[in-house]
PDB file of C-alpha atoms and ligand atoms in Angstrom:
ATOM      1  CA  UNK K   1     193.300-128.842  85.229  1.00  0.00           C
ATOM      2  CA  UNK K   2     194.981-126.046  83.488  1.00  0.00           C
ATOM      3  CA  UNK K   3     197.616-127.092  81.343  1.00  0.00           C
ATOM      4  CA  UNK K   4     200.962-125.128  81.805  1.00  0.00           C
ATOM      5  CA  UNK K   5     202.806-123.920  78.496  1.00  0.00           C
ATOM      6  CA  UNK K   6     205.690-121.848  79.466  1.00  0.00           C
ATOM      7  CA  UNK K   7     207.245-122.035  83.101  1.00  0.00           C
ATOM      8  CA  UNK K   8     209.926-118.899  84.181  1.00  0.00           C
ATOM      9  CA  UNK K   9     212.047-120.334  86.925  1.00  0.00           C
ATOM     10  CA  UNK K  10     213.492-118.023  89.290  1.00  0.00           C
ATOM     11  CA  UNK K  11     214.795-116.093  86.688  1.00  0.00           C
ATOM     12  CA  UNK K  12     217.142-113.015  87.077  1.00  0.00           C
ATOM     13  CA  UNK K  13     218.595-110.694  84.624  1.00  0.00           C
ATOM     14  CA  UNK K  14     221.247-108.227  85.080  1.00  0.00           C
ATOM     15  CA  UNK K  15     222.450-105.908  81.798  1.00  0.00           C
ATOM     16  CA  UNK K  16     226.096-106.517  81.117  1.00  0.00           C
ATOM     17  CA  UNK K  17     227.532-103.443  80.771  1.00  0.00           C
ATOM     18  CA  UNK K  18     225.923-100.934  83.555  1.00  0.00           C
ATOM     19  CA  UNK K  19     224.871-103.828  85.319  1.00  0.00           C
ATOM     20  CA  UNK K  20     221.447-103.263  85.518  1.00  0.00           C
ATOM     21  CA  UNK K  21     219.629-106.033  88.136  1.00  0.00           C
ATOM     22  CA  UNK K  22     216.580-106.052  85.125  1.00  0.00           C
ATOM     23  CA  UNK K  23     215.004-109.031  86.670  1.00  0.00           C
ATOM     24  CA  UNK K  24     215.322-110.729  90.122  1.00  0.00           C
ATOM     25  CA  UNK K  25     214.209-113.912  91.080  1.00  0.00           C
ATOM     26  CA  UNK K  26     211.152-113.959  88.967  1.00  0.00           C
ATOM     27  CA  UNK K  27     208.681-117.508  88.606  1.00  0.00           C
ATOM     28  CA  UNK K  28     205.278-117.451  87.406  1.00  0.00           C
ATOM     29  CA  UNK K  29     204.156-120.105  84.761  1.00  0.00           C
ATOM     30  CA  UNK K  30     201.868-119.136  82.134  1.00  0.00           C
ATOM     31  CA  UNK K  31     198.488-121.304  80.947  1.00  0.00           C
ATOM     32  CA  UNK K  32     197.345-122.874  77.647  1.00  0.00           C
ATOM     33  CA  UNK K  33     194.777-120.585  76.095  1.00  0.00           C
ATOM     34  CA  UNK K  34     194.202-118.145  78.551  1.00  0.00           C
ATOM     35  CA  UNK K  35     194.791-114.455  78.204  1.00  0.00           C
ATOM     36  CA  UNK K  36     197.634-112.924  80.711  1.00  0.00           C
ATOM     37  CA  UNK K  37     198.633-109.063  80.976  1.00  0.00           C
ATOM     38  CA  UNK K  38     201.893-108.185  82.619  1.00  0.00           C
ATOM     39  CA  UNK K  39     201.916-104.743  83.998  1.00  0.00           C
ATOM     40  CA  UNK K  40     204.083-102.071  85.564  1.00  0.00           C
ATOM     41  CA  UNK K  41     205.675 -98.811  85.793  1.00  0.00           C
ATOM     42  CA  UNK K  42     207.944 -98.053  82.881  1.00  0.00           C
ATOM     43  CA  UNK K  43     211.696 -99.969  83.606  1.00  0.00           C
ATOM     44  CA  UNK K  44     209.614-102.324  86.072  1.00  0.00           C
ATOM     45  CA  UNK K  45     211.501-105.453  83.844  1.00  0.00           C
ATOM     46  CA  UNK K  46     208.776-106.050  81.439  1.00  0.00           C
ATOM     47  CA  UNK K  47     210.497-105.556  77.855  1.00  0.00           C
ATOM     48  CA  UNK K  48     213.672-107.812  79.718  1.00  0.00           C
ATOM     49  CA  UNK K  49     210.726-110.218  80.413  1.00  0.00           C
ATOM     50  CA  UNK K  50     209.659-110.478  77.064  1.00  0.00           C
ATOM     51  CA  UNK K  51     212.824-110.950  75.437  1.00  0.00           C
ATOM     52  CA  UNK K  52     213.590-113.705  77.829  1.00  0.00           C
ATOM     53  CA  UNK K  53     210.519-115.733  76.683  1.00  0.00           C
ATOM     54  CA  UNK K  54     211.886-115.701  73.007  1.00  0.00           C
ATOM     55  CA  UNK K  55     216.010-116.554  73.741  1.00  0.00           C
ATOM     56  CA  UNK K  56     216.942-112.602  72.645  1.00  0.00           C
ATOM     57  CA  UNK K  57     218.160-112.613  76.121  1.00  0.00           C
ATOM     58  CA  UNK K  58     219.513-115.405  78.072  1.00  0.00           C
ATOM     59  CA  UNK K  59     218.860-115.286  81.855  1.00  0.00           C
ATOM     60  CA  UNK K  60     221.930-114.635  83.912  1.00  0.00           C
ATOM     61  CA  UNK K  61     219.956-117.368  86.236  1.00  0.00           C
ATOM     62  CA  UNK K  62     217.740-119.513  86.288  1.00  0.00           C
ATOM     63  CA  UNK K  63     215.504-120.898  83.398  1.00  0.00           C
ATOM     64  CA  UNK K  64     212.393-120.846  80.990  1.00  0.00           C
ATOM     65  CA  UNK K  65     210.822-123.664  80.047  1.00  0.00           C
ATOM     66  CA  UNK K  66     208.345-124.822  76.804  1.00  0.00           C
ATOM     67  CA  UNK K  67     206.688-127.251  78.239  1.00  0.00           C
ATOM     68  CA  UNK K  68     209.466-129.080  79.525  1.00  0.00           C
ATOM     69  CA  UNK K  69     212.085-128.493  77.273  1.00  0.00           C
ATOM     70  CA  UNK K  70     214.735-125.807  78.555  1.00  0.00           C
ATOM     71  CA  UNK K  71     215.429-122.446  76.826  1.00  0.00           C
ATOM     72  CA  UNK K  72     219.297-122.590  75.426  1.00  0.00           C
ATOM     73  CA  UNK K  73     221.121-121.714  72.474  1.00  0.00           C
ATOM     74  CA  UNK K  74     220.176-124.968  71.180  1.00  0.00           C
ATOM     75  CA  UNK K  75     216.119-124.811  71.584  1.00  0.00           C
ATOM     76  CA  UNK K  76     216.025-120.773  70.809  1.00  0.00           C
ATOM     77  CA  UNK K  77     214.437-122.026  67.347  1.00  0.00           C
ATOM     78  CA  UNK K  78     211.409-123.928  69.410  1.00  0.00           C
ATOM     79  CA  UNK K  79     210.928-121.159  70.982  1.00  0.00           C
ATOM     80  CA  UNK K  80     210.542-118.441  68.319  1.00  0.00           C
ATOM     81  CA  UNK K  81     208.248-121.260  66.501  1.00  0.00           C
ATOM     82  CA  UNK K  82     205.945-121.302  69.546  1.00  0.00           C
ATOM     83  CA  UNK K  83     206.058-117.862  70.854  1.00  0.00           C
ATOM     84  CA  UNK K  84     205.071-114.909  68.143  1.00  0.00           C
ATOM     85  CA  UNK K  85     205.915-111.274  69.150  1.00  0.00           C
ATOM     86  CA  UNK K  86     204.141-107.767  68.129  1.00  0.00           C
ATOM     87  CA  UNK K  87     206.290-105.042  69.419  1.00  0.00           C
ATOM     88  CA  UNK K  88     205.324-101.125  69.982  1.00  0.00           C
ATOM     89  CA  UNK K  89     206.171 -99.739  67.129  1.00  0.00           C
ATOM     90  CA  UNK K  90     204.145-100.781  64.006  1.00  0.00           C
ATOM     91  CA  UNK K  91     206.220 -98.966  61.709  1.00  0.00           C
ATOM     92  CA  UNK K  92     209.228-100.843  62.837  1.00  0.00           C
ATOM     93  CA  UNK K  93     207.784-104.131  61.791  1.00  0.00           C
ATOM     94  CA  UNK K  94     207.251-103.798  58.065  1.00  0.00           C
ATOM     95  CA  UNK K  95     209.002-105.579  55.752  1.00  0.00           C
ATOM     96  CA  UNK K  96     207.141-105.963  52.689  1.00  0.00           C
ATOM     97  CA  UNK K  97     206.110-103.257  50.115  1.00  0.00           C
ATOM     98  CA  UNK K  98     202.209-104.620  50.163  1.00  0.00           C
ATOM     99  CA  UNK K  99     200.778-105.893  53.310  1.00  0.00           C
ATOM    100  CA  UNK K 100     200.818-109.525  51.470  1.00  0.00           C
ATOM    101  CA  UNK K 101     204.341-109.185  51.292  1.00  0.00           C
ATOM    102  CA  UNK K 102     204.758-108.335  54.439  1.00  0.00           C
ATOM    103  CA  UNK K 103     202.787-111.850  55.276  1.00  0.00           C
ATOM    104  CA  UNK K 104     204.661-113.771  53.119  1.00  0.00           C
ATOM    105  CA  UNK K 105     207.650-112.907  54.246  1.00  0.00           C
ATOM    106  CA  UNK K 106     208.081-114.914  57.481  1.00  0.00           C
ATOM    107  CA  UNK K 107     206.463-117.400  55.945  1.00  0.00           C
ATOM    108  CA  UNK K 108     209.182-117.776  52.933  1.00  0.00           C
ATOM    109  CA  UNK K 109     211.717-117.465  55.643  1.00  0.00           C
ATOM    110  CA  UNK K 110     210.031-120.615  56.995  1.00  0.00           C
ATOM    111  CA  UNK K 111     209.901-122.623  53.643  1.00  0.00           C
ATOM    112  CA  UNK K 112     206.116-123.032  53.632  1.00  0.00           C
ATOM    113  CA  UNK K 113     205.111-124.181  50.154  1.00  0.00           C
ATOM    114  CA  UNK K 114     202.994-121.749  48.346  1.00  0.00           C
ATOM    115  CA  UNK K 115     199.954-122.911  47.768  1.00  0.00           C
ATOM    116  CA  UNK K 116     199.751-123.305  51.631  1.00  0.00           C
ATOM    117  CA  UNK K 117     201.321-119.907  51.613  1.00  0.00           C
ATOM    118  CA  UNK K 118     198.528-118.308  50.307  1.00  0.00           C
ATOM    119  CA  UNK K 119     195.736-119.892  52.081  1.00  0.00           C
ATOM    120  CA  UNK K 120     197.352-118.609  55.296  1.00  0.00           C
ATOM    121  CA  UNK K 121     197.782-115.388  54.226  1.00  0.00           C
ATOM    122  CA  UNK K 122     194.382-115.063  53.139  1.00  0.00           C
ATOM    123  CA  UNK K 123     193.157-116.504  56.085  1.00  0.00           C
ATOM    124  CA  UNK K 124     195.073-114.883  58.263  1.00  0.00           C
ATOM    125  CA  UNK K 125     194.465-111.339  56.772  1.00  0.00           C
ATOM    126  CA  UNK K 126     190.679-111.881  57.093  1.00  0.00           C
ATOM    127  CA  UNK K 127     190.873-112.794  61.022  1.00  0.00           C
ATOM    128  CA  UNK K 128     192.410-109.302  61.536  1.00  0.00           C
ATOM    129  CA  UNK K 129     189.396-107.710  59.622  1.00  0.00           C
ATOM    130  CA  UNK K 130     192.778-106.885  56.491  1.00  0.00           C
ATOM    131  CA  UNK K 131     191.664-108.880  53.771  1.00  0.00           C
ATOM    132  CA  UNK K 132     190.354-106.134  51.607  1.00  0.00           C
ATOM    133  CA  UNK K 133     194.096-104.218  51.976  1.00  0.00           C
ATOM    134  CA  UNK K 134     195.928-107.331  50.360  1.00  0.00           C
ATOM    135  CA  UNK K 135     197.764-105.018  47.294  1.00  0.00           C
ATOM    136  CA  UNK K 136     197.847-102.184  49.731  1.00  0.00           C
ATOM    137  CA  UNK K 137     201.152-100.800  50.862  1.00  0.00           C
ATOM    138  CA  UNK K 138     201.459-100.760  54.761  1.00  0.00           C
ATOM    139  CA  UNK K 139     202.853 -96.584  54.993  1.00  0.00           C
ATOM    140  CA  UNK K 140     199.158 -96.051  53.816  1.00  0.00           C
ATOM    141  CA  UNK K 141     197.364 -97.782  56.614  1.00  0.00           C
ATOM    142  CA  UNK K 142     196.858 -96.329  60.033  1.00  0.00           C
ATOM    143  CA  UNK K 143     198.603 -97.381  63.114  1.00  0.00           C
ATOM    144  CA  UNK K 144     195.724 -99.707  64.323  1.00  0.00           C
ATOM    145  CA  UNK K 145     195.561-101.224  60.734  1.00  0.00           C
ATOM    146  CA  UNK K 146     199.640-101.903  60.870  1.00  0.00           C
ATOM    147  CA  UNK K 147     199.172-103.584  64.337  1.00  0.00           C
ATOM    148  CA  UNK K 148     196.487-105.919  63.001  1.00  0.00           C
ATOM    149  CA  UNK K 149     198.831-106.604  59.828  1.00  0.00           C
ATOM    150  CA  UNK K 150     201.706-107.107  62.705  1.00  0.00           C
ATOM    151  CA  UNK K 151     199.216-109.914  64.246  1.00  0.00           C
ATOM    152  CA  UNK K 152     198.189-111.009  60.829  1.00  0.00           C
ATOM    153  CA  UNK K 153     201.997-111.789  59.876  1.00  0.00           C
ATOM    154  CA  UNK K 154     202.732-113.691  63.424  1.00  0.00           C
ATOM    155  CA  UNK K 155     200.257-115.548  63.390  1.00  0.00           C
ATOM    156  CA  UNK K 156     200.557-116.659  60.153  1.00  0.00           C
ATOM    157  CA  UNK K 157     203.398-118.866  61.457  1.00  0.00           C
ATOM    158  CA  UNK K 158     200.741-119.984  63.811  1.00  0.00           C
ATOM    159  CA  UNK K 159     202.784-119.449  66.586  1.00  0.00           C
ATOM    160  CA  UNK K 160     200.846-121.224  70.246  1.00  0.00           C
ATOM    161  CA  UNK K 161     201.459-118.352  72.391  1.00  0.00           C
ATOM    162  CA  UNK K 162     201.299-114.530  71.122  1.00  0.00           C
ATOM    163  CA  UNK K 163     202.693-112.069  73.182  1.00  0.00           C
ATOM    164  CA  UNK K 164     202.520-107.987  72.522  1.00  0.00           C
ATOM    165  CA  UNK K 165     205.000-105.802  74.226  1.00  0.00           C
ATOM    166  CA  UNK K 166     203.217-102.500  74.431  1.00  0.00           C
ATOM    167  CA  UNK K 167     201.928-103.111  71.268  1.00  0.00           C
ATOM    168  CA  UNK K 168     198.792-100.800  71.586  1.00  0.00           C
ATOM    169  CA  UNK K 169     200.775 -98.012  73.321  1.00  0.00           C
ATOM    170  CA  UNK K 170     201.261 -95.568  69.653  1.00  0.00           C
ATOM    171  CA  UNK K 171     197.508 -96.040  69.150  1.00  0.00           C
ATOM    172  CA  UNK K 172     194.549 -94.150  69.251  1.00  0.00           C
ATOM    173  CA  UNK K 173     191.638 -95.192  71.727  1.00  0.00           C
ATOM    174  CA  UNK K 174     189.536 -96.561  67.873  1.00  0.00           C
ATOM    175  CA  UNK K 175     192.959 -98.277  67.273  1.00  0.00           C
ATOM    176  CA  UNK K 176     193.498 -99.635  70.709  1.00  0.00           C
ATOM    177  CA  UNK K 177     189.917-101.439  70.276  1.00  0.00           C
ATOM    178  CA  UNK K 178     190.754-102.508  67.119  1.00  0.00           C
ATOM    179  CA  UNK K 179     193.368-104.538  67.988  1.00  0.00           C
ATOM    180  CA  UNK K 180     192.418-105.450  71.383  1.00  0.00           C
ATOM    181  CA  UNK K 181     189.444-107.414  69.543  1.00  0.00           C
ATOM    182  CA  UNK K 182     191.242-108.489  66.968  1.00  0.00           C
ATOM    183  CA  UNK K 183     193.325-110.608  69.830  1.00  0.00           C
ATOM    184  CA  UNK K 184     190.389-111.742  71.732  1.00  0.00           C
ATOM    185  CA  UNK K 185     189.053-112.982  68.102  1.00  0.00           C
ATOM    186  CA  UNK K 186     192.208-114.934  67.681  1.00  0.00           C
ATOM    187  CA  UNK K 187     192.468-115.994  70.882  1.00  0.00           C
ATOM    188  CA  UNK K 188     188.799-117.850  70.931  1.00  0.00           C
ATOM    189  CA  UNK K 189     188.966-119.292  67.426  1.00  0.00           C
ATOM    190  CA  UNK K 190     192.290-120.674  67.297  1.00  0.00           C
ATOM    191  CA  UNK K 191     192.923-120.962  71.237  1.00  0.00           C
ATOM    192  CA  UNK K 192     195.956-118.940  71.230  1.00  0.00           C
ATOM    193  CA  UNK K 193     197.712-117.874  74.599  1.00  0.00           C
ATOM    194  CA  UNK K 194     198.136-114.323  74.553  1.00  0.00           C
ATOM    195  CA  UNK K 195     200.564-112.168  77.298  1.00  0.00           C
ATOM    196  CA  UNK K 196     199.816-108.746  77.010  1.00  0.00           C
ATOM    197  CA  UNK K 197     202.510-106.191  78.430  1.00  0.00           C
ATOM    198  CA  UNK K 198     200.778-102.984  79.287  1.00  0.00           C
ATOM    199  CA  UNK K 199     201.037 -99.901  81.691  1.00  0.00           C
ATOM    200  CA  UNK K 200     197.650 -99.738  81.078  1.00  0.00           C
ATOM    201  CA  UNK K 201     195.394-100.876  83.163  1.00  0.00           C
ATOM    202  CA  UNK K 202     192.299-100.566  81.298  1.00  0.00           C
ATOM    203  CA  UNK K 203     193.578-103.082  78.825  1.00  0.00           C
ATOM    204  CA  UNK K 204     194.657-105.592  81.721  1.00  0.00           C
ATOM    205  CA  UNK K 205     191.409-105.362  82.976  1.00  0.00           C
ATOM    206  CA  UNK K 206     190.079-107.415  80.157  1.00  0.00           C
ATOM    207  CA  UNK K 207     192.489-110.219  80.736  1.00  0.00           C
ATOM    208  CA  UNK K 208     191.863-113.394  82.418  1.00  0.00           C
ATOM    209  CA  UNK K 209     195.115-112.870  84.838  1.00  0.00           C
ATOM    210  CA  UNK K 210     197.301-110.041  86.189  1.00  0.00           C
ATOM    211  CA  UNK K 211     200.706-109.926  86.960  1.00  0.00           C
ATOM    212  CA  UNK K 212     201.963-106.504  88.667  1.00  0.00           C
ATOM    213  CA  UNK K 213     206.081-105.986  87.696  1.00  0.00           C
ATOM    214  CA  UNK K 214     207.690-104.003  90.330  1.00  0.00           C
ATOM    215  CA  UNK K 215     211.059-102.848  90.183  1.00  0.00           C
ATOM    216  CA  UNK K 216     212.153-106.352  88.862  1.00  0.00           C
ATOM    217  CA  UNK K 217     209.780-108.235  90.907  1.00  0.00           C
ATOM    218  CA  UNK K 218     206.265-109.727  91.408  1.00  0.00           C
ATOM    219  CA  UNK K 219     204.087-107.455  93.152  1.00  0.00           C
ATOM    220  CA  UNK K 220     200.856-109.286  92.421  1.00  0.00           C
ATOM    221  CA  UNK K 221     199.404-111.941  90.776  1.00  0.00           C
ATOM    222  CA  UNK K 222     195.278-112.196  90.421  1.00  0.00           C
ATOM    223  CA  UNK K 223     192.681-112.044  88.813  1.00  0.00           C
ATOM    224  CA  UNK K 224     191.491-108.274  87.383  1.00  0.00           C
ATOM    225  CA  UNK K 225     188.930-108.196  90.445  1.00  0.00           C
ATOM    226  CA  UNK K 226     191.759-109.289  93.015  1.00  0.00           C
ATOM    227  CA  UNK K 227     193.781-106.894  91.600  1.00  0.00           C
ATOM    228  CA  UNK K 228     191.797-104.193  91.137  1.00  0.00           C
ATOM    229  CA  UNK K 229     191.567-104.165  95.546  1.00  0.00           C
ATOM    230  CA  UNK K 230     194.818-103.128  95.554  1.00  0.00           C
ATOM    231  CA  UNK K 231     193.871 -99.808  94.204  1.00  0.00           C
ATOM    232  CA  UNK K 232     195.925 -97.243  96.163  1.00  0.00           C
ATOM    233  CA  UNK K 233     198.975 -99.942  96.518  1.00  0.00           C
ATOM    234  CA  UNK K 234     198.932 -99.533  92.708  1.00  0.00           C
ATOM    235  CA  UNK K 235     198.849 -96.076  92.208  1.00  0.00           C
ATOM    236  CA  UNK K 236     202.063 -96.071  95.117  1.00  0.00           C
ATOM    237  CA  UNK K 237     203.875 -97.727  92.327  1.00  0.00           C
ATOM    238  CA  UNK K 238     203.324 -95.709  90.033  1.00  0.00           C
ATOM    239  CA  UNK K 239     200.487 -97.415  87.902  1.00  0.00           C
ATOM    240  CA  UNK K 240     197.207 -95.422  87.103  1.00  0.00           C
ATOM    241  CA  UNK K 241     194.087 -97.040  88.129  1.00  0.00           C
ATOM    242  CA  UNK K 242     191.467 -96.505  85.773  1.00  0.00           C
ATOM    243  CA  UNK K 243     188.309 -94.491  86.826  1.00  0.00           C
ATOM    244  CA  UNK K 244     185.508 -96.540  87.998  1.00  0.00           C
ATOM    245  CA  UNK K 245     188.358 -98.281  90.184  1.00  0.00           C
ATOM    246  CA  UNK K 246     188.753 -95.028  91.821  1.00  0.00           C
ATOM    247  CA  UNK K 247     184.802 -94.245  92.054  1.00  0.00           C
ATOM    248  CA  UNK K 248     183.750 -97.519  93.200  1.00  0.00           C
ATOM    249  CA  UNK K 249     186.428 -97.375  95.901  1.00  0.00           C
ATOM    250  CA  UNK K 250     185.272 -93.895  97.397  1.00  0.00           C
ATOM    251  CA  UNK K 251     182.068 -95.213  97.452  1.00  0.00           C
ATOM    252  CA  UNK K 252     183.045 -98.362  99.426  1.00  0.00           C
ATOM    253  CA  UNK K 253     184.573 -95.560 101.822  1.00  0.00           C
ATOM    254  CA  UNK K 254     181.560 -93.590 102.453  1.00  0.00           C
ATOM    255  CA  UNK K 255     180.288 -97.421 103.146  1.00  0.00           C
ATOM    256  CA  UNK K 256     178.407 -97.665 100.098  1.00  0.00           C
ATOM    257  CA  UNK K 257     178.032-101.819  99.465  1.00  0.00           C
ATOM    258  CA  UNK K 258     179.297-102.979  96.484  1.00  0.00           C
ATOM    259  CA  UNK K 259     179.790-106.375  95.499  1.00  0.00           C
ATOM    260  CA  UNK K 260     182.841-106.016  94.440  1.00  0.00           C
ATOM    261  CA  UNK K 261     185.046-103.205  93.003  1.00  0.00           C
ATOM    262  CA  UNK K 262     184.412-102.426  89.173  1.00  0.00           C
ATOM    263  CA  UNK K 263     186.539-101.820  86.512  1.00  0.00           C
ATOM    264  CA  UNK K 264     184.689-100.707  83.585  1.00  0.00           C
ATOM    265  CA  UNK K 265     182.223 -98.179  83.302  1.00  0.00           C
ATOM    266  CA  UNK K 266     179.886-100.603  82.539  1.00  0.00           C
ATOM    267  CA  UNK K 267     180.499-102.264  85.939  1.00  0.00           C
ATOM    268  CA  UNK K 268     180.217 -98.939  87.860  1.00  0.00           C
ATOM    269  CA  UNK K 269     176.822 -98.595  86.453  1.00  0.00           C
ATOM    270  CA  UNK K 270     175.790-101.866  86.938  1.00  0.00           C
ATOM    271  CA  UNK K 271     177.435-101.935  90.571  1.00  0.00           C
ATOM    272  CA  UNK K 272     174.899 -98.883  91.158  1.00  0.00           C
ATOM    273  CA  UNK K 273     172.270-100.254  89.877  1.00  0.00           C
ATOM    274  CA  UNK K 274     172.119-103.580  91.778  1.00  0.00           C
TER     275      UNK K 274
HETATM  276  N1  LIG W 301     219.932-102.543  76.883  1.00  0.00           N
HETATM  277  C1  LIG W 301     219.938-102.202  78.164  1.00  0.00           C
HETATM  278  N2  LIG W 301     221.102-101.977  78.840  1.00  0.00           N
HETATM  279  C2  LIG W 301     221.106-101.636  80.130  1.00  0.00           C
HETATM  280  N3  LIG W 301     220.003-101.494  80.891  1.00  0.00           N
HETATM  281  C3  LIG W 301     218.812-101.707  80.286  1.00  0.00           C
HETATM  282  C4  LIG W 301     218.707-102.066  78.898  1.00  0.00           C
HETATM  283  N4  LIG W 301     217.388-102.199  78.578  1.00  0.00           N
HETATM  284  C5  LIG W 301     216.709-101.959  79.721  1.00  0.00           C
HETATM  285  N5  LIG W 301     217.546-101.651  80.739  1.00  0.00           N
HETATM  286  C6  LIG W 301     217.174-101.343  82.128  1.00  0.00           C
HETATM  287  O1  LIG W 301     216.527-102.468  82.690  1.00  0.00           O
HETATM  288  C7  LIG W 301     215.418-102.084  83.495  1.00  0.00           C
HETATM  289  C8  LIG W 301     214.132-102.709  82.961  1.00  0.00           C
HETATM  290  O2  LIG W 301     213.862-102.170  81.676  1.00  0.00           O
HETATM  291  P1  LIG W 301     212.695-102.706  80.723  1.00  0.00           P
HETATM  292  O3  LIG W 301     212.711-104.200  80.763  1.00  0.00           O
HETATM  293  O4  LIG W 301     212.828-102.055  79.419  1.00  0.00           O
HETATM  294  O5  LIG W 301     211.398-102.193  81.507  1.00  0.00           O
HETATM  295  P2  LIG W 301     209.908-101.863  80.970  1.00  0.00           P
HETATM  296  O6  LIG W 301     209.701-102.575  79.696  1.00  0.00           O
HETATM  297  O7  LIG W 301     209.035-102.356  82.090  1.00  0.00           O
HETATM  298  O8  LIG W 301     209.816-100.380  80.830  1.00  0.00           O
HETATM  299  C9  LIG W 301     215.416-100.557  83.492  1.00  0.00           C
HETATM  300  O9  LIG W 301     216.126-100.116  84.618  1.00  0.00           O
HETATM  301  C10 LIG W 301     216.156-100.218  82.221  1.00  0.00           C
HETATM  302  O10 LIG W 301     216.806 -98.974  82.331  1.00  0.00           O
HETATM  303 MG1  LIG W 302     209.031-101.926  77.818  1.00  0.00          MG
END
C-alpha cells in the first residue's frame, strides 16, 4: 500500500490583482518515496502549484494536506520543515560567501547545534559529489555545481519531500545529468519524495509518475509509458515529445509491432532489436 504524504484537495487559485484563474479545481495526492514530475506548457499553473505546497500562496479554495494536518497560517512552518525547494535560478539561491556557508546557513536559521552542524554539512556536501568545494566560493562554480550546492543546502534540513521548480532549466545537457543523478542518489539512500516540475519531457520520462498541467488543469496522470501514448495529444498542448517517442510512434503507424512506445534512445534501440 502506498503511503500518501501530501494530498491537494480541489484546489483553485486565482491571482488577486488581474485575476488570473492560476489553478482550477486541482486534486492529486502525492506518494512517500516515489519520484513525481509535473509537466506543462509554460503558465500551465505549475510555479502557482509549487508555491501552494510550501504556504507562499494560500489557495483561494480548497486545501493541502501533510499527512493529515491542513495547510494554514498556523502549520506553514510544518510545511517548509517537510517540503525543501530548489528553484530555477541557481544564482538566486546563494547566500553564503563559501559553499559551507551557504550550508550552514539554513541550518543556523534552524538552531542546529554545531557539532551536528558540521556533520550534515559534510555529509550532505559529499551526497551531491561537493565535498572537495567546501572553502570554495559559489560565483566560481558552474551552474550544475550551484544546483547540487542548492540540493546540498535543502537537504541539509532533511526536508521528507524535495521538490525542484524548473530547477535544471539554466543548465547545460552535462549539468542537467549532474543533477538529475544527484536526485535519484538522494532519493534511494535517504528515501526522499521528489516532484520534479519540468517542460521537459525527457527529464519526466525518468520519473516514476506523470502529471500533465493544462491550462490550470489535469490533463493526465500515468505512468511515463501511459503517458508517453498520448504523443500527438501532447504536442497539441504545446509540450515537445522527445525523439524516440516520435520514431517509435511512426513506426507503430507503418504497423511496425512494438511492445510498447519508447522513450529513450536506449529503448528505441532495444524496441528494434527485440
Ligand atoms: N504574480 C502573478 N500575478 C498574476 N498572474 C500570475 C502571477 N504569476 C503567475 N501568473 C499567471 O498564472 C498563470 C500560471 O503561471 P505559472 O504558475 O507561473 O505557470 P508555469 O510555472 O507553468 O509557467 C499564468 O497565466 C501566469 O501568467
Ligand atoms: Mg514556472
Amino acid at each position: 500500500m502506498r503511503e500518501k504524504i501530501l494530498t491537494v484537495d480541489e484546489v483553485s487559485y486565482e491571482y488577486p490583482y488581474q485575476s488570473v484563474k492560476a489553478l482550477k479545481n486541482i486534486s492529486l495526492s502525492i506518494y512517500k518515496g516515489e519520484w513525481l514530475a509535473i509537466v506543462g506548457h509554460n503558465g500551465s499553473g505549475k510555479s502557482t502549484f509549487a508555491k501552494l505546497l510550501n504556504g507562499l500562496l494560500l489557495p483561494s479554495s480548497g486545501q493541502v494536506l501533510l499527512q493529515d494536518i491542513p495547510l494554514t497560517e498556523e502549520t506553514i512552518w510544518d510545511f517548509r520543515e517537510t517540503i525543501g525547494m530548489v528553484f530555477q535560478n541557481p544564482d538566486n539561491q546563494f547566500v553564503g560567501t563559501t559553499v559551507k556557508d551557504d550550508v550552514a546557513f539554513g541550518l543556523e536559521n534552524r538552531g542546529v547545534p554545531r557539532e551536528e552542524m558540521v556533520k550534515r554539512i559534510e555529509e550532505c556536501l559529499s551526497l551531491v559529489n561537493m565535498y572537495d568545494f567546501l572553502d570554495q566560493e559559489p560565483h566560481h562554480l558552474s551552474g550544475g555545481q550551484k544546483q547540487r550546492v542548492a540540493i546540498a543546502s535543502v537537504i541539509a534540513f532533511q526536508p521528507g519531500i524535495l521538490l525542484l521548480d524548473e530547477a535544471t532549466s539554466m543548465l547545460d545537457p552535462k549539468g542537467r545529468t549532474e543533477v538529475i543523478q544527484t536526485i535519484n542518489t538522494l532519493r534511494k539512500q535517504k528515501n526522499i519524495t521528489v516532484v520534479s516540475i519540468t517542460h521537459d519531457l525527457e527529464e519526466a520520462a525518468l520519473a516514476d509518475r506523470i502529471i500533465v498541467f493544462n491550462e490550470g488543469t489535469i490533463f493526465a496522470e500515468g505512468t511515463p509509458s501511459e503517458i508517453f501514448t498520448l504523443n500527438q495529444e501532447l504536442e497539441k498542448i504545446g509540450l515537445d515529445v522527445p525523439f524516440p517517442v516520435k520514431v517509435g510512434q511512426k513506426l507503430k503507424d507503418k504497423g511496425i509491432q512494438l511492445n510498447e512506445v519508447p522513450f529513450t534512445v536506449e529503448g528505441l534501440i532495444k524496441e528494434l532489436w527485440t
